[in-house]
Structure formats: C-alpha cells, structure tokens
Tab-separated table of C-alpha atoms in Angstrom:
chain	number	residue	atom	x	y	z
A	2	MET	CA	114.534	109.992	72.829
A	3	ARG	CA	118.008	109.254	71.323
A	4	VAL	CA	118.633	107.026	68.715
A	5	ARG	CA	118.576	103.550	69.750
A	6	GLU	CA	119.965	100.205	67.724
A	7	HIS	CA	116.761	98.895	68.121
A	8	ASP	CA	112.929	99.818	67.349
A	9	VAL	CA	111.758	96.123	68.973
A	10	VAL	CA	113.113	93.696	71.475
A	11	VAL	CA	111.007	90.681	71.869
A	12	TYR	CA	112.256	89.563	75.589
A	13	GLY	CA	111.607	85.458	75.984
A	14	ALA	CA	111.574	84.224	72.681
A	15	THR	CA	112.946	81.256	73.215
A	16	GLY	CA	109.492	80.577	75.053
A	17	PHE	CA	106.258	79.366	73.217
A	18	VAL	CA	104.687	83.063	73.281
A	19	GLY	CA	107.508	84.502	72.653
A	20	ARG	CA	108.690	82.294	69.358
A	21	LEU	CA	104.905	83.220	67.873
A	22	LEU	CA	105.742	87.023	68.616
A	23	ALA	CA	108.623	86.749	66.908
A	24	ALA	CA	106.889	85.040	63.652
A	25	TYR	CA	104.128	87.594	63.736
A	26	LEU	CA	106.489	90.451	63.310
A	27	ALA	CA	109.127	88.484	61.183
A	28	GLU	CA	105.722	89.010	58.901
A	29	HIS	CA	103.880	91.678	59.801
A	30	ALA	CA	106.298	94.399	60.912
A	31	PRO	CA	106.499	97.242	58.440
A	32	ARG	CA	110.461	96.377	56.300
A	33	GLY	CA	113.286	98.446	58.014
A	34	THR	CA	111.869	98.023	61.587
A	35	ARG	CA	114.808	96.757	63.645
A	36	VAL	CA	113.570	94.324	65.932
A	37	ALA	CA	115.918	91.795	67.705
A	38	LEU	CA	115.230	89.112	70.073
A	39	ALA	CA	116.429	89.007	73.587
A	40	GLY	CA	116.788	86.302	76.906
A	41	ARG	CA	119.084	83.750	78.403
A	42	SER	CA	120.740	81.396	75.892
A	43	ARG	CA	122.386	82.674	72.963
A	44	ALA	CA	122.002	79.118	71.856
A	45	ARG	CA	118.402	79.350	71.747
A	46	LEU	CA	118.099	82.578	70.790
A	47	GLU	CA	119.782	81.563	67.256
A	48	GLU	CA	117.740	78.408	67.088
A	49	VAL	CA	114.522	80.488	66.775
A	50	ARG	CA	116.603	82.725	64.104
A	51	ARG	CA	116.903	79.934	62.287
A	52	GLY	CA	113.401	78.940	62.685
A	53	LEU	CA	111.785	82.377	61.712
A	54	PRO	CA	110.900	83.840	58.204
A	55	ALA	CA	113.842	84.854	55.821
A	56	ALA	CA	113.125	88.487	57.335
A	57	ALA	CA	114.540	87.461	60.575
A	58	ARG	CA	117.796	85.829	59.871
A	59	ASP	CA	119.677	88.750	60.381
A	60	TRP	CA	118.014	89.936	63.621
A	61	PRO	CA	120.645	90.591	66.586
A	62	VAL	CA	120.429	88.389	69.744
A	63	VAL	CA	120.562	89.542	73.030
A	64	VAL	CA	121.182	87.584	75.722
A	65	ALA	CA	120.097	89.372	79.163
A	66	ASP	CA	119.276	86.698	82.213
A	67	ALA	CA	115.599	87.886	83.879
A	68	ALA	CA	117.550	88.438	87.641
A	69	ASP	CA	120.911	90.412	85.580
A	70	GLU	CA	120.133	94.225	86.557
A	71	ASP	CA	123.077	94.951	84.519
A	72	ALA	CA	122.012	93.528	81.377
A	73	LEU	CA	118.599	94.475	81.458
A	74	ARG	CA	119.245	98.323	81.518
A	75	ALA	CA	121.816	97.847	78.610
A	76	LEU	CA	119.036	96.121	77.333
A	77	ALA	CA	116.769	98.842	77.797
A	78	GLU	CA	119.034	101.490	77.048
A	79	SER	CA	119.766	99.849	73.142
A	80	THR	CA	115.586	100.173	72.209
A	81	THR	CA	113.069	102.027	72.042
A	82	VAL	CA	110.474	99.245	72.656
A	83	VAL	CA	110.776	95.945	74.800
A	84	ALA	CA	107.736	93.445	74.518
A	85	THR	CA	108.021	90.820	77.075
A	86	THR	CA	106.365	87.349	77.141
A	87	VAL	CA	109.192	86.480	80.146
A	88	GLY	CA	106.474	85.870	83.581
A	89	PRO	CA	104.652	85.046	85.932
A	90	TYR	CA	105.896	88.399	85.763
A	91	LEU	CA	105.823	88.970	89.540
A	92	ARG	CA	108.649	86.406	89.971
A	93	TYR	CA	111.141	87.888	86.865
A	94	GLY	CA	109.344	90.627	85.613
A	95	MET	CA	109.634	93.827	87.785
A	96	PRO	CA	113.824	94.395	87.135
A	97	LEU	CA	113.272	94.581	83.417
A	98	ALA	CA	109.997	97.267	84.209
A	99	ARG	CA	112.478	99.157	86.305
A	100	ALA	CA	115.024	99.577	83.687
A	101	CYS	CA	113.061	100.250	81.355
A	102	ALA	CA	111.268	103.759	83.312
A	103	GLY	CA	114.809	104.690	83.893
A	104	ALA	CA	116.081	104.369	80.463
A	105	GLY	CA	112.658	106.326	78.863
A	106	THR	CA	112.142	102.950	77.123
A	107	HIS	CA	109.027	101.865	76.023
A	108	TYR	CA	107.940	98.762	77.893
A	109	ALA	CA	104.598	96.398	76.721
A	110	ASP	CA	103.787	92.867	78.519
A	111	LEU	CA	101.162	89.992	79.024
A	112	THR	CA	100.792	90.158	82.214
A	113	GLY	CA	97.062	89.067	83.745
A	114	GLU	CA	98.354	89.565	87.870
A	115	ILE	CA	97.018	92.423	89.884
A	116	LEU	CA	99.560	92.393	92.282
A	117	PHE	CA	102.762	92.827	89.528
A	118	VAL	CA	100.996	95.701	88.349
A	119	ARG	CA	100.724	97.086	91.553
A	120	LYS	CA	104.031	97.195	92.577
A	121	ALA	CA	105.202	98.458	88.632
A	122	ILE	CA	103.218	101.568	89.817
A	123	ASP	CA	104.484	101.524	92.808
A	124	GLU	CA	108.395	100.951	91.652
A	125	CYS	CA	107.936	102.621	87.783
A	126	ASP	CA	105.251	105.069	87.191
A	127	ALA	CA	107.111	108.648	88.736
A	128	VAL	CA	110.557	107.174	86.964
A	129	ALA	CA	108.859	106.128	83.700
A	130	ARG	CA	106.604	110.178	83.701
A	131	SER	CA	110.150	111.841	84.412
A	132	SER	CA	111.762	110.108	81.154
A	133	GLY	CA	109.170	109.610	79.259
A	134	ALA	CA	108.583	105.675	79.167
A	135	ARG	CA	105.779	104.723	78.801
A	136	ILE	CA	104.737	100.987	80.589
A	137	VAL	CA	102.437	99.718	79.611
A	138	THR	CA	100.471	96.006	81.095
A	139	ALA	CA	98.383	93.867	80.308
A	140	CYS	CA	98.736	94.354	75.812
A	141	GLY	CA	97.095	90.709	75.791
A	142	TYR	CA	93.411	89.718	75.591
A	143	ASP	CA	94.198	90.587	78.979
A	144	SER	CA	93.145	93.536	78.907
A	145	VAL	CA	93.123	94.877	75.433
A	146	PRO	CA	89.702	93.699	74.582
A	147	SER	CA	87.657	95.175	77.864
A	148	ASP	CA	90.000	98.608	77.818
A	149	LEU	CA	89.404	99.376	74.498
A	150	ALA	CA	85.449	98.714	74.153
A	151	VAL	CA	85.152	100.858	77.501
A	152	HIS	CA	87.807	103.408	75.126
A	153	LEU	CA	85.404	103.130	72.266
A	154	LEU	CA	82.209	103.371	73.943
A	155	HIS	CA	83.113	106.625	75.833
A	156	GLU	CA	84.248	107.861	72.729
A	157	ARG	CA	80.877	107.375	71.052
A	158	ALA	CA	78.990	109.072	73.921
A	159	ARG	CA	81.671	111.948	74.083
A	160	HIS	CA	81.151	112.944	70.217
A	161	ASP	CA	76.789	112.337	70.915
A	162	ALA	CA	76.912	114.868	73.997
A	163	ALA	CA	75.245	112.069	75.914
A	164	GLY	CA	77.214	111.807	79.300
A	165	GLY	CA	79.157	109.958	81.531
A	166	LEU	CA	78.585	106.117	81.105
A	167	LEU	CA	77.086	104.090	84.057
A	168	ASP	CA	75.922	100.989	84.329
A	169	THR	CA	78.896	99.303	82.101
A	170	THR	CA	78.647	95.337	81.693
A	171	LEU	CA	80.908	92.903	78.968
A	172	HIS	CA	79.666	89.438	78.366
A	173	ALA	CA	82.900	87.492	76.546
A	174	ARG	CA	82.616	84.008	74.797
A	175	ALA	CA	85.551	82.442	73.743
A	176	LYS	CA	87.153	79.101	72.088
A	177	GLY	CA	90.242	78.435	72.863
A	178	GLY	CA	92.330	76.517	75.570
A	179	VAL	CA	93.738	77.434	79.049
A	180	SER	CA	97.296	78.897	79.147
A	181	GLY	CA	100.588	77.563	81.307
A	182	GLY	CA	101.498	80.928	81.958
A	183	THR	CA	98.090	81.885	83.308
A	184	VAL	CA	97.712	79.247	85.886
A	185	ASP	CA	101.675	80.142	86.651
A	186	SER	CA	100.819	83.744	86.949
A	187	SER	CA	97.697	82.511	89.387
A	188	ARG	CA	100.184	80.469	91.650
A	189	ALA	CA	102.731	83.302	91.620
A	190	GLN	CA	99.798	85.653	93.143
A	191	LEU	CA	98.891	83.201	95.812
A	192	GLU	CA	102.517	82.600	96.660
A	193	ALA	CA	102.698	86.126	97.756
A	194	VAL	CA	99.737	85.917	99.290
A	195	ALA	CA	101.062	83.403	101.484
A	196	THR	CA	104.027	85.481	102.334
A	197	ASP	CA	101.918	89.477	102.725
A	198	ARG	CA	98.575	89.197	103.653
A	199	ARG	CA	98.184	93.164	102.592
A	200	ALA	CA	98.086	91.513	99.291
A	201	VAL	CA	94.572	90.241	100.100
A	202	LYS	CA	93.234	93.864	100.130
A	203	THR	CA	94.758	94.888	96.696
A	204	LEU	CA	93.643	91.781	95.019
A	205	PHE	CA	89.742	92.350	96.500
A	206	ASP	CA	89.788	96.276	96.261
A	207	PRO	CA	88.508	97.210	93.077
A	208	TYR	CA	90.415	100.161	92.976
A	209	SER	CA	93.282	98.390	94.124
A	210	LEU	CA	95.190	99.919	90.790
A	211	SER	CA	94.011	103.522	91.041
A	212	PRO	CA	96.886	105.977	90.889
A	213	ASP	CA	94.955	107.497	93.799
A	214	ARG	CA	92.906	105.639	96.010
A	215	LYS	CA	91.742	108.205	97.830
A	216	ALA	CA	90.145	109.940	94.617
A	217	GLU	CA	87.636	107.090	93.474
A	218	PRO	CA	84.090	107.675	94.127
A	219	ASP	CA	82.358	105.710	96.391
A	220	LEU	CA	79.797	103.748	94.462
A	221	GLY	CA	79.147	100.909	96.733
A	222	LYS	CA	80.519	96.838	96.271
A	223	GLN	CA	81.729	95.927	93.082
A	224	ARG	CA	82.397	91.985	93.718
A	225	ASP	CA	83.192	90.066	90.711
A	226	PRO	CA	79.954	87.900	90.314
A	227	MET	CA	80.713	84.026	91.041
A	228	SER	CA	77.309	82.651	90.403
A	229	VAL	CA	75.141	81.502	87.581
A	230	PHE	CA	72.049	83.885	86.741
A	231	ARG	CA	70.024	85.004	84.114
A	232	ASP	CA	70.622	88.440	82.283
A	233	ALA	CA	67.716	90.710	82.888
A	234	ASP	CA	69.042	92.792	79.827
A	235	THR	CA	70.052	89.986	76.990
A	236	GLY	CA	68.300	86.794	78.385
A	237	ASP	CA	71.650	85.139	78.588
A	238	TRP	CA	72.330	82.656	81.089
A	239	VAL	CA	75.766	84.123	82.569
A	240	GLY	CA	78.448	83.645	85.192
A	241	PRO	CA	81.745	84.500	86.650
A	242	PHE	CA	83.936	85.645	83.699
A	243	VAL	CA	87.832	84.143	85.069
A	244	MET	CA	89.800	87.229	83.458
A	245	ALA	CA	87.340	89.631	85.472
A	246	SER	CA	88.976	90.413	88.594
A	247	PHE	CA	92.356	91.537	86.544
A	248	ASN	CA	90.088	93.753	83.516
A	249	SER	CA	87.990	95.124	85.501
A	250	ARG	CA	90.619	97.005	87.397
A	251	ILE	CA	92.368	98.270	84.056
A	252	VAL	CA	89.325	99.599	82.826
A	253	ARG	CA	88.915	101.528	86.610
A	254	ARG	CA	92.397	102.931	85.810
A	255	SER	CA	91.887	103.801	82.458
A	256	ASN	CA	89.239	106.190	83.848
A	257	ALA	CA	91.434	107.297	86.450
A	258	LEU	CA	93.942	108.570	84.386
A	259	ARG	CA	92.039	110.146	82.152
A	260	GLU	CA	90.557	112.350	85.177
A	261	HIS	CA	87.380	109.999	85.894
A	262	ALA	CA	86.570	111.109	81.458
A	263	TYR	CA	84.317	108.015	81.988
A	264	GLY	CA	82.159	109.094	84.612
A	265	ARG	CA	82.820	108.879	88.333
A	266	ARG	CA	79.421	106.862	88.617
A	267	PHE	CA	81.009	104.480	86.619
A	268	ARG	CA	80.299	100.308	87.657
A	269	TYR	CA	81.889	97.941	85.762
A	270	ARG	CA	81.966	94.381	85.276
A	271	GLU	CA	82.367	90.989	83.207
A	272	LEU	CA	80.574	87.817	83.207
A	273	SER	CA	80.664	84.949	80.850
A	274	ALA	CA	78.096	84.497	78.333
A	275	TYR	CA	76.910	80.911	77.670
A	276	GLY	CA	73.442	82.021	75.496
A	277	ASP	CA	69.692	81.285	76.352
A	278	GLY	CA	68.006	78.144	77.139
A	279	PHE	CA	68.011	74.783	79.337
A	280	VAL	CA	71.689	73.786	77.818
A	281	ALA	CA	73.185	76.843	78.290
A	282	ARG	CA	71.860	77.783	81.819
A	283	GLN	CA	73.965	73.873	81.867
A	284	ARG	CA	76.822	74.874	80.665
A	285	ALA	CA	76.949	77.765	82.779
A	286	ASN	CA	76.451	75.950	85.742
A	287	VAL	CA	79.089	72.810	84.831
A	288	PHE	CA	81.715	75.182	83.439
A	289	THR	CA	81.428	77.620	87.012
A	290	ALA	CA	81.852	74.880	89.478
A	291	GLY	CA	85.023	73.640	87.442
A	292	LEU	CA	86.320	76.873	87.824
A	293	GLY	CA	85.337	77.489	91.510
A	294	LEU	CA	87.479	73.532	92.235
A	295	ALA	CA	89.932	74.538	90.582
A	296	MET	CA	90.654	77.633	92.391
A	297	LYS	CA	90.166	76.221	95.089
A	298	ALA	CA	92.346	73.219	94.686
A	299	MET	CA	95.338	75.479	93.736
A	300	ALA	CA	94.943	77.189	96.779
A	301	ASP	CA	94.650	74.520	98.781
A	302	PRO	CA	97.822	73.265	99.799
A	303	ARG	CA	97.178	69.290	100.309
A	304	THR	CA	95.535	69.317	96.424
A	305	ARG	CA	97.610	71.423	94.412
A	306	PRO	CA	100.415	68.879	94.000
A	307	VAL	CA	97.249	66.788	92.334
A	308	PHE	CA	96.366	70.507	90.091
A	309	ASP	CA	99.481	71.074	88.963
A	310	ARG	CA	99.518	67.360	87.236
A	311	LEU	CA	96.643	68.527	85.881
A	312	ALA	CA	97.392	71.823	84.619
A	313	PRO	CA	99.286	72.909	81.852
A	314	SER	CA	103.011	73.813	82.115
A	315	PRO	CA	104.623	76.774	81.750
A	316	GLY	CA	105.344	77.297	78.270
A	317	GLU	CA	103.326	74.857	76.731
A	318	GLY	CA	100.521	75.563	74.403
A	319	PRO	CA	98.417	74.514	71.926
A	320	SER	CA	98.640	73.092	68.040
A	321	GLU	CA	98.968	75.464	65.407
A	322	LYS	CA	95.752	74.203	64.061
A	323	ALA	CA	93.562	74.732	67.710
A	324	ARG	CA	95.521	78.568	67.638
A	325	ARG	CA	93.990	79.054	64.186
A	326	SER	CA	90.378	77.412	65.536
A	327	GLY	CA	90.096	79.131	68.483
A	328	TRP	CA	88.013	82.943	68.213
A	329	PHE	CA	86.605	85.301	71.356
A	330	SER	CA	83.460	87.527	71.132
A	331	MET	CA	83.088	90.555	73.664
A	332	LYS	CA	80.088	92.526	73.859
A	333	VAL	CA	80.050	95.478	76.750
A	334	ARG	CA	76.689	97.175	77.135
A	335	THR	CA	76.745	100.617	79.069
A	336	THR	CA	73.486	102.991	80.152
A	337	THR	CA	75.254	107.030	80.201
A	338	GLU	CA	73.698	109.694	82.050
A	339	THR	CA	71.488	110.990	79.668
A	340	GLY	CA	69.925	107.514	79.051
A	341	ARG	CA	71.110	106.621	75.652
A	342	ARG	CA	72.553	103.318	75.887
A	343	TYR	CA	75.549	101.920	73.598
A	344	LEU	CA	77.097	98.271	72.462
A	345	ALA	CA	80.680	97.895	71.750
A	346	THR	CA	81.626	94.821	70.289
A	347	VAL	CA	85.211	93.262	69.909
A	348	THR	CA	85.280	89.930	68.156
A	349	ALA	CA	88.963	88.169	66.176
A	350	GLN	CA	88.842	84.457	65.098
A	351	GLY	CA	92.347	82.579	66.348
A	352	ASP	CA	92.681	81.340	70.440
A	353	PRO	CA	91.994	84.306	73.042
A	354	GLY	CA	95.407	83.128	75.042
A	355	TYR	CA	98.086	82.626	72.055
A	356	ALA	CA	97.277	83.787	68.253
A	357	ALA	CA	94.896	86.860	68.996
A	358	THR	CA	97.283	87.423	72.074
A	359	THR	CA	100.081	87.332	70.153
A	360	VAL	CA	99.132	89.555	67.086
A	361	MET	CA	98.041	92.254	70.055
A	362	LEU	CA	100.953	92.503	71.545
A	363	GLY	CA	102.773	92.486	67.990
A	364	GLU	CA	100.603	95.904	67.346
A	365	ALA	CA	100.922	97.531	70.369
A	366	ALA	CA	105.079	96.798	70.264
A	367	LEU	CA	104.841	98.274	66.688
A	368	CYS	CA	102.140	100.879	67.889
A	369	LEU	CA	104.820	102.609	70.805
A	370	ALA	CA	108.155	101.756	68.239
A	371	LEU	CA	106.585	103.504	65.568
A	372	ASP	CA	103.193	105.757	66.026
A	373	GLY	CA	104.897	108.117	68.226
A	374	ASP	CA	102.757	110.896	66.537
A	375	ARG	CA	99.772	108.739	66.811
A	376	LEU	CA	99.702	108.659	69.893
A	377	PRO	CA	97.917	110.012	73.346
A	378	PRO	CA	100.545	112.144	75.244
A	379	ALA	CA	101.087	110.452	78.032
A	380	ALA	CA	104.036	108.117	80.285
A	381	GLY	CA	104.397	106.103	83.612
A	382	VAL	CA	102.332	102.521	83.991
A	383	LEU	CA	99.660	103.149	81.652
A	384	THR	CA	96.872	100.974	80.666
A	385	PRO	CA	96.737	99.928	76.759
A	386	ALA	CA	93.073	102.585	76.126
A	387	THR	CA	95.607	105.451	77.939
A	388	ALA	CA	98.891	104.644	76.123
A	389	MET	CA	98.127	104.373	72.833
A	390	GLY	CA	93.935	104.298	72.389
A	391	ASP	CA	92.907	105.442	68.821
A	392	ALA	CA	96.312	104.210	67.275
A	393	LEU	CA	96.533	100.674	68.813
A	394	VAL	CA	92.360	100.089	67.718
A	395	ASN	CA	93.000	101.235	63.970
A	396	ARG	CA	96.012	98.502	63.784
A	397	LEU	CA	93.842	95.587	65.104
A	398	ARG	CA	91.440	96.868	63.044
A	399	ALA	CA	93.937	96.487	59.713
A	400	ARG	CA	94.458	92.773	61.421
A	401	ASP	CA	90.380	92.185	61.163
A	402	PHE	CA	89.437	92.235	65.017
A	403	THR	CA	86.058	93.639	65.084
A	404	LEU	CA	86.222	97.074	66.769
A	405	ARG	CA	82.514	98.925	66.424
A	406	VAL	CA	80.422	100.716	68.832
A	407	GLU	CA	76.472	101.286	67.698
A	408	GLU	CA	73.245	102.860	69.154
A	409	ILE	CA	70.895	100.550	70.300
A	410	PRO	CA	67.603	101.310	69.043
A	411	GLY	CA	64.929	102.343	71.493
A	412	ALA	CA	66.993	102.660	74.484
C-alpha cells in the first residue's frame, strides 16, 4: 500500500455517532495519527472540529457526498482506513465500500443489515481481495462482541485440543437506548424486501452471508427463537434477541472464511436473558410482545406512520449521562466435540449502541490503520474476527472491555 495522506478518515463526522467517534479518536488515537473528518458539508465539518478536543483542531476536513462516486474515490485513495457511520448502509453505503475495495483502502462500518453485507460481498469481495483491502462490516455492538466471543472460544478449544465447537448459545443483557439509525436500517431492509422477493430468502437463510452457500453443512433448521422459554442450561428465562439474525450470520461467515475451523457441526444462536424467577419471566414476556408488535407495526403500511412518529429518528441519541450509565454483558456457552464445555464473557460499560459502539469502531479503525503486522493475513469483505482477531481483542481489553474464556467446571 502506497503512503497515504491520512491514516483514518471518519466519514459521517457530522452525524450523532460520527461526532462521538471523532471525539473518541481525538482523545485516544496515538499521538501523530493522521485523522481527517469527512462528510457532505464543509461548514458542518468545521463546526464539529471546533467542538473537539485540542488534539483535533488541525485535522483536515474532506467534502464528499455519499452519491458522488468521484469524490468517494478520491477520499478512499487519500487514506489507509475509512470508518463510516453513514447509514442506512443499504441506501448510502455501497459507493463508499466499492471505492475502498478498488483503492486498496481498509473500511470499517456499523451496519446491522444482512442485505447490505450480502451486496457488499457480491460486489466488493473479489476486488478487495485483489487490492488487499479489508472491508470490515459490523464493527460495533453488532457484531464485535458476538464475533470475538466465538473467536476466543475457538482459540481456547484449539489450544486445549478439545475439538470443534458444537451447540453454542449467546445470552445477551444490556442497558441502553434504541438507536434511530438501527430503526432506519430496518426500514431500508423492509423497502428492499418490498421490491425484491429474493431478499426474503436472503434474510431467512442462516448461511446467507457465507462465501460458498453450497459448502455449508446441513444441520437442519437454525431459526432464531421467537418465543420465551426457560433455558435448561442456566435456568434463566430467555427470549428473542433483536440483533440475533444479523449477528449469527456474521459469526457463521467467520467460520466459513476460516474454512470451518470452528467445526462442521457448529450451531449458533443468540438470546436475550432476563434472569430467574417470576419477575424475570414477566419481563421477558413483555419485552418479547413489544418487540413483535414493533416489527409488525413497522412492516404494515397502515401502522408504519404511527410507528415512525414514536420511534427515534436517525441522528438522535441519548444524553451523555445516559450513555455513561449504560452497559452490556454477553455470555456465550459452547460444548466441544470432546465433551468439554467453555464460557466466553464479553462485557463493557457504556450504552451499547453509542458509548460502547464508539469504542469498538474507533479501536477497529486504529487497529486496521496501525496494527498491520499483527493482523491475520486476509483481504476481502471480512468480519471483525477474521480481519483483526486477537489484535482487536487486545485493544478492547486495554479500553476496559472484559473478554475472557473459562472452562465450565464439572463438564
């Protein structure tokens, strides 16, 4: 890769999450890291820059509209990494992803959109493999904790000669707000489904993001659970996790990109966990019912206007106090082919969709820009685990994230 003008460009720096990311990099990027702010309005970019810590006052600004392919190409050619917060990615993300793939520029985003990732694979993977670009999707709460947790389980099982992973389940708990961007991404996928019936098959296929669908094992139905039940292993009441359908496909893609190193009988699912007892069960029922109603309201043209008025708008976000008070905890249990059992734990302080996600995307961008000799040898449309692996694990640990694996006693 030739010498570039910038190390990291924050694209979408005038948006809510873009501002958070710029502020994070101003505080935590190593001294001398060349960061630029990019978006479609020079005036707004300069306004954002004025509000950042002193370390960012001399950062350059780059004007590039999401629909201007020439400007995006020039942007990509100027930097080692682009970290983009501009979504919904299905509407606005492909021109930038294509530009980065063609320019050999690493790319990190926050998408939680199955259809966008599938489109990026189809249009960018071969080009990125040829240019050496790492096009890394899902670098926030979706899907870094899920992907790295299973990565760590695999590494531990391999170290212990415990065999491949079999049934693997993630239990998610969190305190945080609903992102307006996440809601808008769901709208974008619904719009795509309305005009392309093939998109329905992509959304419901558990291996829809795999590099070679025909090479995947037939393990029967792997549908995301949509009802409340008591987990026999933990005793917790559990129900559907809102991002399970996306995260699970990212994790399965990681397995496939590693030539099924996790195992040919690896089965994976994600659930929301509520704890034990009557109150936990009622909480699970209420949340699950509310989730179902929200999905139906968003999908039905008759009720969508009401839903849109009540849902958070893109660009809206919680206060600084609310962002600080949030947290998430993910516990992933697996059984291996030799019968040994392990538990991976990933936790962090801060609202998952904003504060914690900002750290994950910021460290992913720095990892891609600065840790080249410590990254796995890979290029193409990748996942966090296959693009960065232990390098990103170590960076997040240094930012007070918990990422650990332990063997479950008596297994």
